[in-house]
Amino acid sequence: MKIRADVAQMLRAGHSDRQIARQLGVHRDQVIRARRLLGIPAGPTFPQPKAVEDLFRERVEEVDGGHLKWRGFRNERGTPVLKHRSRGALRNETAYRVAWRLQHDREPEGLVLPGCGYDQCVAPGHVEDRRLRNQVTAAYAAIFGETAA
């Protein structure tokens, strides 16, 4: 295979395969083959986005009682929100839902809220989904004969 001089020059200058293909109007596979023939290693790859769990942990602060205080973004109502990429799409979801998944390894049912009494706690073991709240209410009623306040 004959290597175009301009492709070789850009490869040696450190340009990416995509950038070379776009600028010179050649197919990217042609640039990749030229890179291999010239013995030039592939350029740097883009960093992978952080996992949602890592983003969550970067935005919390541990406080007394095992509670976690949210230090990240909040929506207009003050709800803790985590912005992240999932399957290529930008998503906004409450930190409560992320905390729930970290603890239970399943999607929550309905609204997820702190169940510990600490205002806006996002500790994974302290949040409750609808199903858990219903179970707690039923257990309380079975023990005390009335509904929880």
Short mmCIF file of C-alpha atoms in Angstrom, two decimals:
data_model
loop_
_atom_site.label_atom_id
_atom_site.label_comp_id
_atom_site.label_asym_id
_atom_site.label_seq_id
_atom_site.Cartn_x
_atom_site.Cartn_y
_atom_site.Cartn_z
CA MET A 1 0.00 0.00 0.00
CA LYS A 2 1.33 3.40 -0.94
CA ILE A 3 1.05 5.93 1.89
CA ARG A 4 0.10 9.47 1.01
CA ALA A 5 2.75 11.96 2.11
CA ASP A 6 0.22 14.29 3.76
CA VAL A 7 -1.26 11.40 5.78
CA ALA A 8 2.21 10.32 6.92
CA GLN A 9 3.11 13.89 7.83
CA MET A 10 -0.01 14.35 9.96
CA LEU A 11 0.49 10.95 11.62
CA ARG A 12 4.05 11.88 12.55
CA ALA A 13 2.77 15.21 13.90
CA GLY A 14 0.54 13.32 16.35
CA HIS A 15 -2.91 13.96 14.87
CA SER A 16 -5.74 11.51 15.49
CA ASP A 17 -6.98 9.12 12.80
CA ARG A 18 -10.37 10.83 12.75
CA GLN A 19 -8.87 14.29 12.47
CA ILE A 20 -6.61 13.24 9.57
CA ALA A 21 -9.45 11.50 7.73
CA ARG A 22 -11.73 14.50 8.10
CA GLN A 23 -9.15 17.10 7.14
CA LEU A 24 -7.72 15.23 4.14
CA GLY A 25 -10.96 13.64 2.94
CA VAL A 26 -9.73 10.05 3.20
CA HIS A 27 -11.36 7.04 4.81
CA ARG A 28 -10.35 6.46 8.43
CA ASP A 29 -9.38 2.84 7.66
CA GLN A 30 -6.80 4.15 5.20
CA VAL A 31 -5.28 6.29 7.96
CA ILE A 32 -5.27 3.33 10.38
CA ARG A 33 -3.46 1.13 7.84
CA ALA A 34 -0.91 3.88 7.20
CA ARG A 35 -0.34 4.25 10.94
CA ARG A 36 0.32 0.50 11.25
CA LEU A 37 2.69 0.42 8.24
CA LEU A 38 4.65 3.37 9.59
CA GLY A 39 4.84 1.78 13.05
CA ILE A 40 3.26 4.79 14.73
CA PRO A 41 1.27 3.82 17.84
CA ALA A 42 -2.36 4.82 18.06
CA GLY A 43 -2.98 8.23 19.53
CA PRO A 44 -4.30 8.82 23.01
CA THR A 45 -7.83 7.66 23.68
CA PHE A 46 -10.44 9.84 25.28
CA PRO A 47 -10.92 9.24 28.99
CA GLN A 48 -13.90 7.06 29.79
CA PRO A 49 -16.69 8.76 31.70
CA LYS A 50 -16.72 8.02 35.41
CA ALA A 51 -19.14 5.47 36.76
CA VAL A 52 -22.27 6.89 38.38
CA GLU A 53 -21.18 5.40 41.70
CA ASP A 54 -17.88 7.31 41.57
CA LEU A 55 -19.64 10.56 40.67
CA PHE A 56 -22.04 10.01 43.58
CA ARG A 57 -19.23 9.37 46.10
CA GLU A 58 -17.36 12.50 44.95
CA ARG A 59 -20.37 14.65 45.85
CA VAL A 60 -21.20 13.47 49.36
CA GLU A 61 -19.88 14.37 52.80
CA GLU A 62 -20.19 12.05 55.77
CA VAL A 63 -21.82 13.62 58.83
CA ASP A 64 -22.63 12.31 62.33
CA GLY A 65 -24.92 9.31 62.55
CA GLY A 66 -23.77 7.69 59.31
CA HIS A 67 -25.72 10.21 57.24
CA LEU A 68 -24.43 11.57 53.94
CA LYS A 69 -24.91 15.22 53.04
CA TRP A 70 -25.14 16.07 49.33
CA ARG A 71 -22.54 18.57 48.10
CA GLY A 72 -23.46 18.40 44.43
CA PHE A 73 -26.04 20.08 42.20
CA ARG A 74 -29.60 20.68 43.43
CA ASN A 75 -32.61 21.42 41.28
CA GLU A 76 -34.89 24.44 41.71
CA ARG A 77 -36.73 22.68 44.60
CA GLY A 78 -33.47 21.88 46.40
CA THR A 79 -33.55 18.16 45.57
CA PRO A 80 -30.08 16.59 45.25
CA VAL A 81 -29.55 15.75 41.57
CA LEU A 82 -26.75 13.86 39.84
CA LYS A 83 -26.04 14.65 36.19
CA HIS A 84 -24.27 11.84 34.33
CA ARG A 85 -24.00 10.03 31.02
CA SER A 86 -25.77 6.72 30.61
CA ARG A 87 -25.60 4.84 27.31
CA GLY A 88 -24.41 8.02 25.61
CA ALA A 89 -27.29 10.20 26.81
CA LEU A 90 -27.08 12.91 29.47
CA ARG A 91 -29.31 12.00 32.42
CA ASN A 92 -30.47 13.87 35.47
CA GLU A 93 -31.69 11.75 38.35
CA THR A 94 -32.05 12.34 42.05
CA ALA A 95 -29.16 11.36 44.28
CA TYR A 96 -31.76 9.40 46.28
CA ARG A 97 -32.38 7.05 43.32
CA VAL A 98 -28.65 6.54 42.77
CA ALA A 99 -28.17 5.85 46.50
CA TRP A 100 -31.03 3.33 46.37
CA ARG A 101 -29.43 1.42 43.49
CA LEU A 102 -26.07 1.38 45.28
CA GLN A 103 -27.66 -0.27 48.32
CA HIS A 104 -30.22 -2.58 46.71
CA ASP A 105 -28.81 -3.31 43.24
CA ARG A 106 -32.21 -2.81 41.62
CA GLU A 107 -34.29 0.06 40.31
CA PRO A 108 -36.45 1.70 42.97
CA GLU A 109 -40.23 1.66 42.79
CA GLY A 110 -41.81 5.10 42.84
CA LEU A 111 -40.43 8.09 44.69
CA VAL A 112 -37.24 7.59 46.73
CA LEU A 113 -36.87 9.66 49.89
CA PRO A 114 -34.70 9.67 53.01
CA GLY A 115 -36.25 7.44 55.67
CA CYS A 116 -33.88 8.23 58.54
CA GLY A 117 -35.21 11.62 59.61
CA TYR A 118 -32.08 13.52 58.57
CA ASP A 119 -33.16 16.18 56.08
CA GLN A 120 -32.05 15.28 52.53
CA CYS A 121 -29.79 12.40 53.63
CA VAL A 122 -28.44 10.48 50.62
CA ALA A 123 -26.81 7.58 52.51
CA PRO A 124 -27.62 4.43 50.53
CA GLY A 125 -28.86 2.56 53.61
CA HIS A 126 -31.08 5.47 54.67
CA VAL A 127 -33.28 5.97 51.61
CA GLU A 128 -36.61 4.27 50.98
CA ASP A 129 -38.62 3.62 47.84
CA ARG A 130 -42.41 3.26 47.78
CA ARG A 131 -42.32 -0.52 48.30
CA LEU A 132 -40.08 -0.24 51.37
CA ARG A 133 -42.18 2.59 52.84
CA ASN A 134 -45.32 0.46 52.40
CA GLN A 135 -43.62 -2.48 54.13
CA VAL A 136 -42.53 -0.27 57.05
CA THR A 137 -46.04 1.17 57.37
CA ALA A 138 -47.59 -2.32 57.33
CA ALA A 139 -45.11 -3.61 59.93
CA TYR A 140 -45.79 -0.61 62.18
CA ALA A 141 -49.54 -1.16 61.90
CA ALA A 142 -49.14 -4.88 62.67
CA ILE A 143 -47.13 -4.11 65.81
CA PHE A 144 -48.95 -1.07 67.13
CA GLY A 145 -52.35 -1.40 65.48
CA GLU A 146 -52.18 1.99 63.80
CA THR A 147 -50.36 3.72 60.98
CA ALA A 148 -47.00 5.42 61.36
CA ALA A 149 -47.06 9.19 61.77
#
